[in-house]
Amino acid sequence: RGRPCTTGLWSYSQHPNYFGNLCIWCGIFVLNFAPLAAAGKVPLLLGALSPLFLAGLFYGQASGAITNSVELATQKYAGDSAYDQYVKKVPLIFPRPF
């Protein structure tokens, strides 16, 4: 308690829930690619914008550009060198390949 979660999925991404959500939305787009393409360029473009919009939204939230989540976490774990190393080492959303 009182320490950031840095194990399991959080050792690969600071926001694995955002990454998982993006994977789901990209999968939905891939599964619907053929019907969208058959419907024309506009539906295909609109379908592709959904995962891109969510990626921008999630990045804005995770980076602190939209919310003050980064500021709150920095205040909460101020002086915790393990947290500082975690933030520097672990990617924000997209895990690095092994």
PDB file of N, CA and C in Angstrom:
ATOM      1  N   ARG A   1       0.827  -1.199   0.000  1.00  0.00           N
ATOM      2  CA  ARG A   1       0.000   0.000   0.000  1.00  0.00           C
ATOM      3  C   ARG A   1       0.861   1.248   0.000  1.00  0.00           C
ATOM      4  N   GLY A   2       0.344   2.268  -0.697  1.00  0.00           N
ATOM      5  CA  GLY A   2       1.055   3.534  -0.727  1.00  0.00           C
ATOM      6  C   GLY A   2       2.197   3.588  -1.718  1.00  0.00           C
ATOM      7  N   ARG A   3       2.358   2.526  -2.500  1.00  0.00           N
ATOM      8  CA  ARG A   3       3.432   2.488  -3.503  1.00  0.00           C
ATOM      9  C   ARG A   3       2.800   2.236  -4.869  1.00  0.00           C
ATOM     10  N   PRO A   4       3.414   2.745  -5.912  1.00  0.00           N
ATOM     11  CA  PRO A   4       2.846   2.492  -7.247  1.00  0.00           C
ATOM     12  C   PRO A   4       3.005   1.034  -7.650  1.00  0.00           C
ATOM     13  N   CYS A   5       2.068   0.551  -8.431  1.00  0.00           N
ATOM     14  CA  CYS A   5       2.141  -0.821  -8.938  1.00  0.00           C
ATOM     15  C   CYS A   5       3.167  -0.855 -10.064  1.00  0.00           C
ATOM     16  N   THR A   6       4.199  -1.660  -9.904  1.00  0.00           N
ATOM     17  CA  THR A   6       5.265  -1.743 -10.916  1.00  0.00           C
ATOM     18  C   THR A   6       5.532  -3.182 -11.331  1.00  0.00           C
ATOM     19  N   THR A   7       4.631  -4.081 -10.994  1.00  0.00           N
ATOM     20  CA  THR A   7       4.833  -5.490 -11.323  1.00  0.00           C
ATOM     21  C   THR A   7       3.778  -5.944 -12.330  1.00  0.00           C
ATOM     22  N   GLY A   8       3.970  -7.130 -12.873  1.00  0.00           N
ATOM     23  CA  GLY A   8       3.010  -7.677 -13.832  1.00  0.00           C
ATOM     24  C   GLY A   8       2.966  -6.837 -15.090  1.00  0.00           C
ATOM     25  N   LEU A   9       1.779  -6.562 -15.569  1.00  0.00           N
ATOM     26  CA  LEU A   9       1.626  -5.765 -16.792  1.00  0.00           C
ATOM     27  C   LEU A   9       2.194  -4.363 -16.649  1.00  0.00           C
ATOM     28  N   TRP A  10       2.172  -3.825 -15.423  1.00  0.00           N
ATOM     29  CA  TRP A  10       2.682  -2.478 -15.180  1.00  0.00           C
ATOM     30  C   TRP A  10       4.201  -2.405 -15.283  1.00  0.00           C
ATOM     31  N   SER A  11       4.862  -3.536 -15.390  1.00  0.00           N
ATOM     32  CA  SER A  11       6.313  -3.508 -15.614  1.00  0.00           C
ATOM     33  C   SER A  11       6.622  -3.318 -17.099  1.00  0.00           C
ATOM     34  N   TYR A  12       5.608  -3.442 -17.965  1.00  0.00           N
ATOM     35  CA  TYR A  12       5.781  -3.250 -19.409  1.00  0.00           C
ATOM     36  C   TYR A  12       5.196  -1.932 -19.900  1.00  0.00           C
ATOM     37  N   SER A  13       4.190  -1.426 -19.205  1.00  0.00           N
ATOM     38  CA  SER A  13       3.506  -0.199 -19.605  1.00  0.00           C
ATOM     39  C   SER A  13       2.965   0.487 -18.356  1.00  0.00           C
ATOM     40  N   GLN A  14       3.085   1.820 -18.318  1.00  0.00           N
ATOM     41  CA  GLN A  14       2.531   2.542 -17.181  1.00  0.00           C
ATOM     42  C   GLN A  14       1.002   2.514 -17.199  1.00  0.00           C
ATOM     43  N   HIS A  15       0.428   2.298 -18.371  1.00  0.00           N
ATOM     44  CA  HIS A  15      -1.027   2.259 -18.521  1.00  0.00           C
ATOM     45  C   HIS A  15      -1.435   1.069 -19.388  1.00  0.00           C
ATOM     46  N   PRO A  16      -1.292  -0.150 -18.871  1.00  0.00           N
ATOM     47  CA  PRO A  16      -1.623  -1.325 -19.690  1.00  0.00           C
ATOM     48  C   PRO A  16      -3.105  -1.400 -20.049  1.00  0.00           C
ATOM     49  N   ASN A  17      -3.957  -0.791 -19.233  1.00  0.00           N
ATOM     50  CA  ASN A  17      -5.384  -0.784 -19.555  1.00  0.00           C
ATOM     51  C   ASN A  17      -5.647   0.028 -20.823  1.00  0.00           C
ATOM     52  N   TYR A  18      -4.950   1.135 -21.007  1.00  0.00           N
ATOM     53  CA  TYR A  18      -5.095   1.919 -22.234  1.00  0.00           C
ATOM     54  C   TYR A  18      -4.595   1.115 -23.427  1.00  0.00           C
ATOM     55  N   PHE A  19      -3.470   0.443 -23.264  1.00  0.00           N
ATOM     56  CA  PHE A  19      -2.925  -0.373 -24.349  1.00  0.00           C
ATOM     57  C   PHE A  19      -3.906  -1.486 -24.731  1.00  0.00           C
ATOM     58  N   GLY A  20      -4.473  -2.152 -23.741  1.00  0.00           N
ATOM     59  CA  GLY A  20      -5.439  -3.211 -24.004  1.00  0.00           C
ATOM     60  C   GLY A  20      -6.674  -2.687 -24.715  1.00  0.00           C
ATOM     61  N   ASN A  21      -7.149  -1.529 -24.298  1.00  0.00           N
ATOM     62  CA  ASN A  21      -8.312  -0.924 -24.931  1.00  0.00           C
ATOM     63  C   ASN A  21      -8.017  -0.589 -26.390  1.00  0.00           C
ATOM     64  N   LEU A  22      -6.823  -0.057 -26.659  1.00  0.00           N
ATOM     65  CA  LEU A  22      -6.435   0.241 -28.040  1.00  0.00           C
ATOM     66  C   LEU A  22      -6.348  -1.030 -28.877  1.00  0.00           C
ATOM     67  N   CYS A  23      -5.846  -2.102 -28.299  1.00  0.00           N
ATOM     68  CA  CYS A  23      -5.782  -3.383 -29.024  1.00  0.00           C
ATOM     69  C   CYS A  23      -7.182  -3.862 -29.395  1.00  0.00           C
ATOM     70  N   ILE A  24      -8.114  -3.727 -28.480  1.00  0.00           N
ATOM     71  CA  ILE A  24      -9.491  -4.136 -28.755  1.00  0.00           C
ATOM     72  C   ILE A  24     -10.086  -3.309 -29.892  1.00  0.00           C
ATOM     73  N   TRP A  25      -9.919  -1.981 -29.828  1.00  0.00           N
ATOM     74  CA  TRP A  25     -10.490  -1.123 -30.861  1.00  0.00           C
ATOM     75  C   TRP A  25      -9.827  -1.342 -32.218  1.00  0.00           C
ATOM     76  N   CYS A  26      -8.523  -1.584 -32.229  1.00  0.00           N
ATOM     77  CA  CYS A  26      -7.845  -1.895 -33.492  1.00  0.00           C
ATOM     78  C   CYS A  26      -8.352  -3.227 -34.042  1.00  0.00           C
ATOM     79  N   GLY A  27      -8.586  -4.184 -33.178  1.00  0.00           N
ATOM     80  CA  GLY A  27      -9.136  -5.471 -33.592  1.00  0.00           C
ATOM     81  C   GLY A  27     -10.530  -5.330 -34.172  1.00  0.00           C
ATOM     82  N   ILE A  28     -11.345  -4.489 -33.548  1.00  0.00           N
ATOM     83  CA  ILE A  28     -12.687  -4.239 -34.079  1.00  0.00           C
ATOM     84  C   ILE A  28     -12.592  -3.630 -35.474  1.00  0.00           C
ATOM     85  N   PHE A  29     -11.666  -2.694 -35.652  1.00  0.00           N
ATOM     86  CA  PHE A  29     -11.484  -2.093 -36.976  1.00  0.00           C
ATOM     87  C   PHE A  29     -11.033  -3.137 -37.991  1.00  0.00           C
ATOM     88  N   VAL A  30     -10.075  -3.972 -37.623  1.00  0.00           N
ATOM     89  CA  VAL A  30      -9.578  -5.004 -38.545  1.00  0.00           C
ATOM     90  C   VAL A  30     -10.699  -5.975 -38.918  1.00  0.00           C
ATOM     91  N   LEU A  31     -11.490  -6.383 -37.940  1.00  0.00           N
ATOM     92  CA  LEU A  31     -12.594  -7.310 -38.222  1.00  0.00           C
ATOM     93  C   LEU A  31     -13.657  -6.694 -39.132  1.00  0.00           C
ATOM     94  N   ASN A  32     -13.783  -5.386 -39.083  1.00  0.00           N
ATOM     95  CA  ASN A  32     -14.796  -4.708 -39.895  1.00  0.00           C
ATOM     96  C   ASN A  32     -14.215  -4.047 -41.141  1.00  0.00           C
ATOM     97  N   PHE A  33     -12.957  -4.325 -41.442  1.00  0.00           N
ATOM     98  CA  PHE A  33     -12.301  -3.677 -42.572  1.00  0.00           C
ATOM     99  C   PHE A  33     -13.012  -3.969 -43.893  1.00  0.00           C
ATOM    100  N   ALA A  34     -13.321  -5.220 -44.170  1.00  0.00           N
ATOM    101  CA  ALA A  34     -13.943  -5.587 -45.454  1.00  0.00           C
ATOM    102  C   ALA A  34     -15.293  -4.900 -45.658  1.00  0.00           C
ATOM    103  N   PRO A  35     -16.208  -4.940 -44.686  1.00  0.00           N
ATOM    104  CA  PRO A  35     -17.479  -4.239 -44.901  1.00  0.00           C
ATOM    105  C   PRO A  35     -17.305  -2.724 -45.026  1.00  0.00           C
ATOM    106  N   LEU A  36     -16.382  -2.170 -44.253  1.00  0.00           N
ATOM    107  CA  LEU A  36     -16.147  -0.730 -44.343  1.00  0.00           C
ATOM    108  C   LEU A  36     -15.573  -0.356 -45.703  1.00  0.00           C
ATOM    109  N   ALA A  37     -14.627  -1.155 -46.190  1.00  0.00           N
ATOM    110  CA  ALA A  37     -14.023  -0.896 -47.497  1.00  0.00           C
ATOM    111  C   ALA A  37     -15.062  -1.034 -48.604  1.00  0.00           C
ATOM    112  N   ALA A  38     -15.954  -2.005 -48.469  1.00  0.00           N
ATOM    113  CA  ALA A  38     -17.001  -2.202 -49.472  1.00  0.00           C
ATOM    114  C   ALA A  38     -17.995  -1.041 -49.474  1.00  0.00           C
ATOM    115  N   ALA A  39     -18.152  -0.393 -48.325  1.00  0.00           N
ATOM    116  CA  ALA A  39     -19.091   0.720 -48.214  1.00  0.00           C
ATOM    117  C   ALA A  39     -18.524   2.016 -48.787  1.00  0.00           C
ATOM    118  N   GLY A  40     -17.211   2.053 -49.005  1.00  0.00           N
ATOM    119  CA  GLY A  40     -16.601   3.244 -49.594  1.00  0.00           C
ATOM    120  C   GLY A  40     -15.477   3.800 -48.739  1.00  0.00           C
ATOM    121  N   LYS A  41     -14.859   4.838 -49.271  1.00  0.00           N
ATOM    122  CA  LYS A  41     -13.697   5.433 -48.594  1.00  0.00           C
ATOM    123  C   LYS A  41     -14.072   6.172 -47.316  1.00  0.00           C
ATOM    124  N   VAL A  42     -15.206   6.854 -47.326  1.00  0.00           N
ATOM    125  CA  VAL A  42     -15.603   7.637 -46.151  1.00  0.00           C
ATOM    126  C   VAL A  42     -15.859   6.732 -44.943  1.00  0.00           C
ATOM    127  N   PRO A  43     -16.651   5.672 -45.058  1.00  0.00           N
ATOM    128  CA  PRO A  43     -16.831   4.784 -43.900  1.00  0.00           C
ATOM    129  C   PRO A  43     -15.514   4.145 -43.437  1.00  0.00           C
ATOM    130  N   LEU A  44     -14.652   3.814 -44.387  1.00  0.00           N
ATOM    131  CA  LEU A  44     -13.363   3.229 -44.028  1.00  0.00           C
ATOM    132  C   LEU A  44     -12.514   4.236 -43.250  1.00  0.00           C
ATOM    133  N   LEU A  45     -12.491   5.464 -43.703  1.00  0.00           N
ATOM    134  CA  LEU A  45     -11.736   6.509 -43.011  1.00  0.00           C
ATOM    135  C   LEU A  45     -12.308   6.762 -41.621  1.00  0.00           C
ATOM    136  N   LEU A  46     -13.613   6.842 -41.521  1.00  0.00           N
ATOM    137  CA  LEU A  46     -14.246   7.059 -40.215  1.00  0.00           C
ATOM    138  C   LEU A  46     -13.961   5.895 -39.260  1.00  0.00           C
ATOM    139  N   GLY A  47     -13.970   4.674 -39.803  1.00  0.00           N
ATOM    140  CA  GLY A  47     -13.646   3.508 -38.977  1.00  0.00           C
ATOM    141  C   GLY A  47     -12.207   3.538 -38.488  1.00  0.00           C
ATOM    142  N   ALA A  48     -11.301   4.027 -39.321  1.00  0.00           N
ATOM    143  CA  ALA A  48      -9.884   4.104 -38.934  1.00  0.00           C
ATOM    144  C   ALA A  48      -9.654   5.223 -37.914  1.00  0.00           C
ATOM    145  N   LEU A  49     -10.489   6.252 -37.946  1.00  0.00           N
ATOM    146  CA  LEU A  49     -10.311   7.372 -37.024  1.00  0.00           C
ATOM    147  C   LEU A  49     -10.624   7.004 -35.577  1.00  0.00           C
ATOM    148  N   SER A  50     -11.479   6.019 -35.384  1.00  0.00           N
ATOM    149  CA  SER A  50     -11.861   5.646 -34.022  1.00  0.00           C
ATOM    150  C   SER A  50     -10.664   5.215 -33.177  1.00  0.00           C
ATOM    151  N   PRO A  51      -9.851   4.220 -33.614  1.00  0.00           N
ATOM    152  CA  PRO A  51      -8.690   3.863 -32.801  1.00  0.00           C
ATOM    153  C   PRO A  51      -7.661   4.993 -32.708  1.00  0.00           C
ATOM    154  N   LEU A  52      -7.547   5.791 -33.765  1.00  0.00           N
ATOM    155  CA  LEU A  52      -6.593   6.908 -33.732  1.00  0.00           C
ATOM    156  C   LEU A  52      -7.037   7.972 -32.727  1.00  0.00           C
ATOM    157  N   PHE A  53      -8.332   8.255 -32.698  1.00  0.00           N
ATOM    158  CA  PHE A  53      -8.856   9.212 -31.732  1.00  0.00           C
ATOM    159  C   PHE A  53      -8.612   8.726 -30.310  1.00  0.00           C
ATOM    160  N   LEU A  54      -8.901   7.446 -30.063  1.00  0.00           N
ATOM    161  CA  LEU A  54      -8.694   6.893 -28.723  1.00  0.00           C
ATOM    162  C   LEU A  54      -7.215   6.909 -28.339  1.00  0.00           C
ATOM    163  N   ALA A  55      -6.334   6.637 -29.295  1.00  0.00           N
ATOM    164  CA  ALA A  55      -4.893   6.685 -29.005  1.00  0.00           C
ATOM    165  C   ALA A  55      -4.499   8.093 -28.570  1.00  0.00           C
ATOM    166  N   GLY A  56      -5.004   9.105 -29.263  1.00  0.00           N
ATOM    167  CA  GLY A  56      -4.716  10.484 -28.877  1.00  0.00           C
ATOM    168  C   GLY A  56      -5.296  10.838 -27.520  1.00  0.00           C
ATOM    169  N   LEU A  57      -6.511  10.396 -27.279  1.00  0.00           N
ATOM    170  CA  LEU A  57      -7.159  10.664 -25.991  1.00  0.00           C
ATOM    171  C   LEU A  57      -6.406   9.991 -24.847  1.00  0.00           C
ATOM    172  N   PHE A  58      -6.072   8.724 -25.018  1.00  0.00           N
ATOM    173  CA  PHE A  58      -5.351   8.003 -23.970  1.00  0.00           C
ATOM    174  C   PHE A  58      -3.968   8.603 -23.730  1.00  0.00           C
ATOM    175  N   TYR A  59      -3.282   8.979 -24.805  1.00  0.00           N
ATOM    176  CA  TYR A  59      -1.958   9.583 -24.637  1.00  0.00           C
ATOM    177  C   TYR A  59      -2.072  10.914 -23.894  1.00  0.00           C
ATOM    178  N   GLY A  60      -3.100  11.694 -24.236  1.00  0.00           N
ATOM    179  CA  GLY A  60      -3.305  12.965 -23.545  1.00  0.00           C
ATOM    180  C   GLY A  60      -3.570  12.780 -22.065  1.00  0.00           C
ATOM    181  N   GLN A  61      -4.333  11.755 -21.729  1.00  0.00           N
ATOM    182  CA  GLN A  61      -4.606  11.478 -20.316  1.00  0.00           C
ATOM    183  C   GLN A  61      -3.352  10.964 -19.612  1.00  0.00           C
ATOM    184  N   ALA A  62      -2.636  10.039 -20.259  1.00  0.00           N
ATOM    185  CA  ALA A  62      -1.472   9.430 -19.626  1.00  0.00           C
ATOM    186  C   ALA A  62      -0.316  10.410 -19.481  1.00  0.00           C
ATOM    187  N   SER A  63      -0.186  11.334 -20.429  1.00  0.00           N
ATOM    188  CA  SER A  63       0.937  12.279 -20.388  1.00  0.00           C
ATOM    189  C   SER A  63       0.658  13.493 -19.522  1.00  0.00           C
ATOM    190  N   GLY A  64      -0.598  13.672 -19.136  1.00  0.00           N
ATOM    191  CA  GLY A  64      -0.960  14.819 -18.318  1.00  0.00           C
ATOM    192  C   GLY A  64      -1.365  16.032 -19.134  1.00  0.00           C
ATOM    193  N   ALA A  65      -1.485  15.892 -20.446  1.00  0.00           N
ATOM    194  CA  ALA A  65      -1.882  17.012 -21.293  1.00  0.00           C
ATOM    195  C   ALA A  65      -3.368  17.350 -21.135  1.00  0.00           C
ATOM    196  N   ILE A  66      -4.185  16.359 -20.800  1.00  0.00           N
ATOM    197  CA  ILE A  66      -5.632  16.578 -20.660  1.00  0.00           C
ATOM    198  C   ILE A  66      -6.031  16.640 -19.189  1.00  0.00           C
ATOM    199  N   THR A  67      -5.478  15.770 -18.396  1.00  0.00           N
ATOM    200  CA  THR A  67      -5.808  15.729 -16.971  1.00  0.00           C
ATOM    201  C   THR A  67      -4.548  16.024 -16.150  1.00  0.00           C
ATOM    202  N   ASN A  68      -4.713  16.155 -14.868  1.00  0.00           N
ATOM    203  CA  ASN A  68      -3.562  16.411 -14.003  1.00  0.00           C
ATOM    204  C   ASN A  68      -3.056  15.126 -13.334  1.00  0.00           C
ATOM    205  N   SER A  69      -3.256  13.991 -13.976  1.00  0.00           N
ATOM    206  CA  SER A  69      -2.882  12.709 -13.378  1.00  0.00           C
ATOM    207  C   SER A  69      -1.384  12.589 -13.135  1.00  0.00           C
ATOM    208  N   VAL A  70      -0.576  13.095 -14.045  1.00  0.00           N
ATOM    209  CA  VAL A  70       0.879  13.021 -13.874  1.00  0.00           C
ATOM    210  C   VAL A  70       1.302  13.897 -12.697  1.00  0.00           C
ATOM    211  N   GLU A  71       0.727  15.072 -12.612  1.00  0.00           N
ATOM    212  CA  GLU A  71       1.036  15.979 -11.501  1.00  0.00           C
ATOM    213  C   GLU A  71       0.644  15.365 -10.157  1.00  0.00           C
ATOM    214  N   LEU A  72      -0.525  14.750 -10.105  1.00  0.00           N
ATOM    215  CA  LEU A  72      -0.973  14.123  -8.863  1.00  0.00           C
ATOM    216  C   LEU A  72      -0.063  12.964  -8.456  1.00  0.00           C
ATOM    217  N   ALA A  73       0.321  12.131  -9.431  1.00  0.00           N
ATOM    218  CA  ALA A  73       1.214  11.007  -9.127  1.00  0.00           C
ATOM    219  C   ALA A  73       2.582  11.506  -8.692  1.00  0.00           C
ATOM    220  N   THR A  74       3.076  12.553  -9.339  1.00  0.00           N
ATOM    221  CA  THR A  74       4.383  13.112  -8.972  1.00  0.00           C
ATOM    222  C   THR A  74       4.349  13.652  -7.545  1.00  0.00           C
ATOM    223  N   GLN A  75       3.260  14.291  -7.178  1.00  0.00           N
ATOM    224  CA  GLN A  75       3.120  14.793  -5.806  1.00  0.00           C
ATOM    225  C   GLN A  75       2.997  13.637  -4.812  1.00  0.00           C
ATOM    226  N   LYS A  76       2.217  12.645  -5.182  1.00  0.00           N
ATOM    227  CA  LYS A  76       1.977  11.513  -4.273  1.00  0.00           C
ATOM    228  C   LYS A  76       3.264  10.744  -3.985  1.00  0.00           C
ATOM    229  N   TYR A  77       4.085  10.542  -5.022  1.00  0.00           N
ATOM    230  CA  TYR A  77       5.298   9.740  -4.860  1.00  0.00           C
ATOM    231  C   TYR A  77       6.562  10.600  -4.853  1.00  0.00           C
ATOM    232  N   ALA A  78       6.441  11.854  -4.455  1.00  0.00           N
ATOM    233  CA  ALA A  78       7.597  12.752  -4.407  1.00  0.00           C
ATOM    234  C   ALA A  78       8.673  12.177  -3.484  1.00  0.00           C
ATOM    235  N   GLY A  79       9.878  12.161  -3.972  1.00  0.00           N
ATOM    236  CA  GLY A  79      10.991  11.660  -3.187  1.00  0.00           C
ATOM    237  C   GLY A  79      11.193  10.162  -3.274  1.00  0.00           C
ATOM    238  N   ASP A  80      10.335   9.461  -3.968  1.00  0.00           N
ATOM    239  CA  ASP A  80      10.455   8.012  -4.130  1.00  0.00           C
ATOM    240  C   ASP A  80      11.304   7.742  -5.375  1.00  0.00           C
ATOM    241  N   SER A  81      12.563   7.401  -5.152  1.00  0.00           N
ATOM    242  CA  SER A  81      13.473   7.198  -6.283  1.00  0.00           C
ATOM    243  C   SER A  81      13.059   6.000  -7.145  1.00  0.00           C
ATOM    244  N   ALA A  82      12.415   5.001  -6.552  1.00  0.00           N
ATOM    245  CA  ALA A  82      11.939   3.852  -7.322  1.00  0.00           C
ATOM    246  C   ALA A  82      10.866   4.288  -8.318  1.00  0.00           C
ATOM    247  N   TYR A  83      10.003   5.202  -7.903  1.00  0.00           N
ATOM    248  CA  TYR A  83       8.967   5.715  -8.804  1.00  0.00           C
ATOM    249  C   TYR A  83       9.596   6.529  -9.935  1.00  0.00           C
ATOM    250  N   ASP A  84      10.569   7.359  -9.592  1.00  0.00           N
ATOM    251  CA  ASP A  84      11.254   8.158 -10.613  1.00  0.00           C
ATOM    252  C   ASP A  84      11.917   7.259 -11.652  1.00  0.00           C
ATOM    253  N   GLN A  85      12.552   6.191 -11.209  1.00  0.00           N
ATOM    254  CA  GLN A  85      13.181   5.250 -12.143  1.00  0.00           C
ATOM    255  C   GLN A  85      12.124   4.539 -12.979  1.00  0.00           C
ATOM    256  N   TYR A  86      11.019   4.174 -12.372  1.00  0.00           N
ATOM    257  CA  TYR A  86       9.928   3.507 -13.075  1.00  0.00           C
ATOM    258  C   TYR A  86       9.409   4.389 -14.211  1.00  0.00           C
ATOM    259  N   VAL A  87       9.167   5.664 -13.916  1.00  0.00           N
ATOM    260  CA  VAL A  87       8.648   6.597 -14.919  1.00  0.00           C
ATOM    261  C   VAL A  87       9.637   6.763 -16.065  1.00  0.00           C
ATOM    262  N   LYS A  88      10.920   6.772 -15.751  1.00  0.00           N
ATOM    263  CA  LYS A  88      11.949   6.930 -16.789  1.00  0.00           C
ATOM    264  C   LYS A  88      12.116   5.662 -17.623  1.00  0.00           C
ATOM    265  N   LYS A  89      11.938   4.503 -16.996  1.00  0.00           N
ATOM    266  CA  LYS A  89      12.235   3.229 -17.642  1.00  0.00           C
ATOM    267  C   LYS A  89      11.049   2.633 -18.411  1.00  0.00           C
ATOM    268  N   VAL A  90       9.863   2.724 -17.870  1.00  0.00           N
ATOM    269  CA  VAL A  90       8.697   2.029 -18.426  1.00  0.00           C
ATOM    270  C   VAL A  90       7.942   2.958 -19.376  1.00  0.00           C
ATOM    271  N   PRO A  91       7.632   2.486 -20.596  1.00  0.00           N
ATOM    272  CA  PRO A  91       6.897   3.314 -21.558  1.00  0.00           C
ATOM    273  C   PRO A  91       5.518   3.706 -21.046  1.00  0.00           C
ATOM    274  N   LEU A  92       5.037   4.830 -21.535  1.00  0.00           N
ATOM    275  CA  LEU A  92       3.763   5.374 -21.080  1.00  0.00           C
ATOM    276  C   LEU A  92       2.591   4.441 -21.422  1.00  0.00           C
ATOM    277  N   ILE A  93       2.449   4.055 -22.692  1.00  0.00           N
ATOM    278  CA  ILE A  93       1.320   3.211 -23.100  1.00  0.00           C
ATOM    279  C   ILE A  93       1.791   1.971 -23.854  1.00  0.00           C
ATOM    280  N   PHE A  94       2.548   2.165 -24.924  1.00  0.00           N
ATOM    281  CA  PHE A  94       2.934   1.069 -25.801  1.00  0.00           C
ATOM    282  C   PHE A  94       4.171   0.350 -25.268  1.00  0.00           C
ATOM    283  N   PRO A  95       4.046  -0.923 -24.891  1.00  0.00           N
ATOM    284  CA  PRO A  95       5.192  -1.666 -24.380  1.00  0.00           C
ATOM    285  C   PRO A  95       6.292  -1.792 -25.445  1.00  0.00           C
ATOM    286  N   ARG A  96       7.520  -1.814 -24.989  1.00  0.00           N
ATOM    287  CA  ARG A  96       8.645  -2.033 -25.896  1.00  0.00           C
ATOM    288  C   ARG A  96       8.760  -3.523 -26.189  1.00  0.00           C
ATOM    289  N   PRO A  97       9.200  -3.843 -27.402  1.00  0.00           N
ATOM    290  CA  PRO A  97       9.471  -5.265 -27.667  1.00  0.00           C
ATOM    291  C   PRO A  97      10.590  -5.744 -26.738  1.00  0.00           C
ATOM    292  N   PHE A  98      10.607  -7.004 -26.501  1.00  0.00           N
ATOM    293  CA  PHE A  98      11.598  -7.580 -25.593  1.00  0.00           C
ATOM    294  C   PHE A  98      12.924  -7.143 -26.026  1.00  0.00           C
TER     295      PHE A  98
END
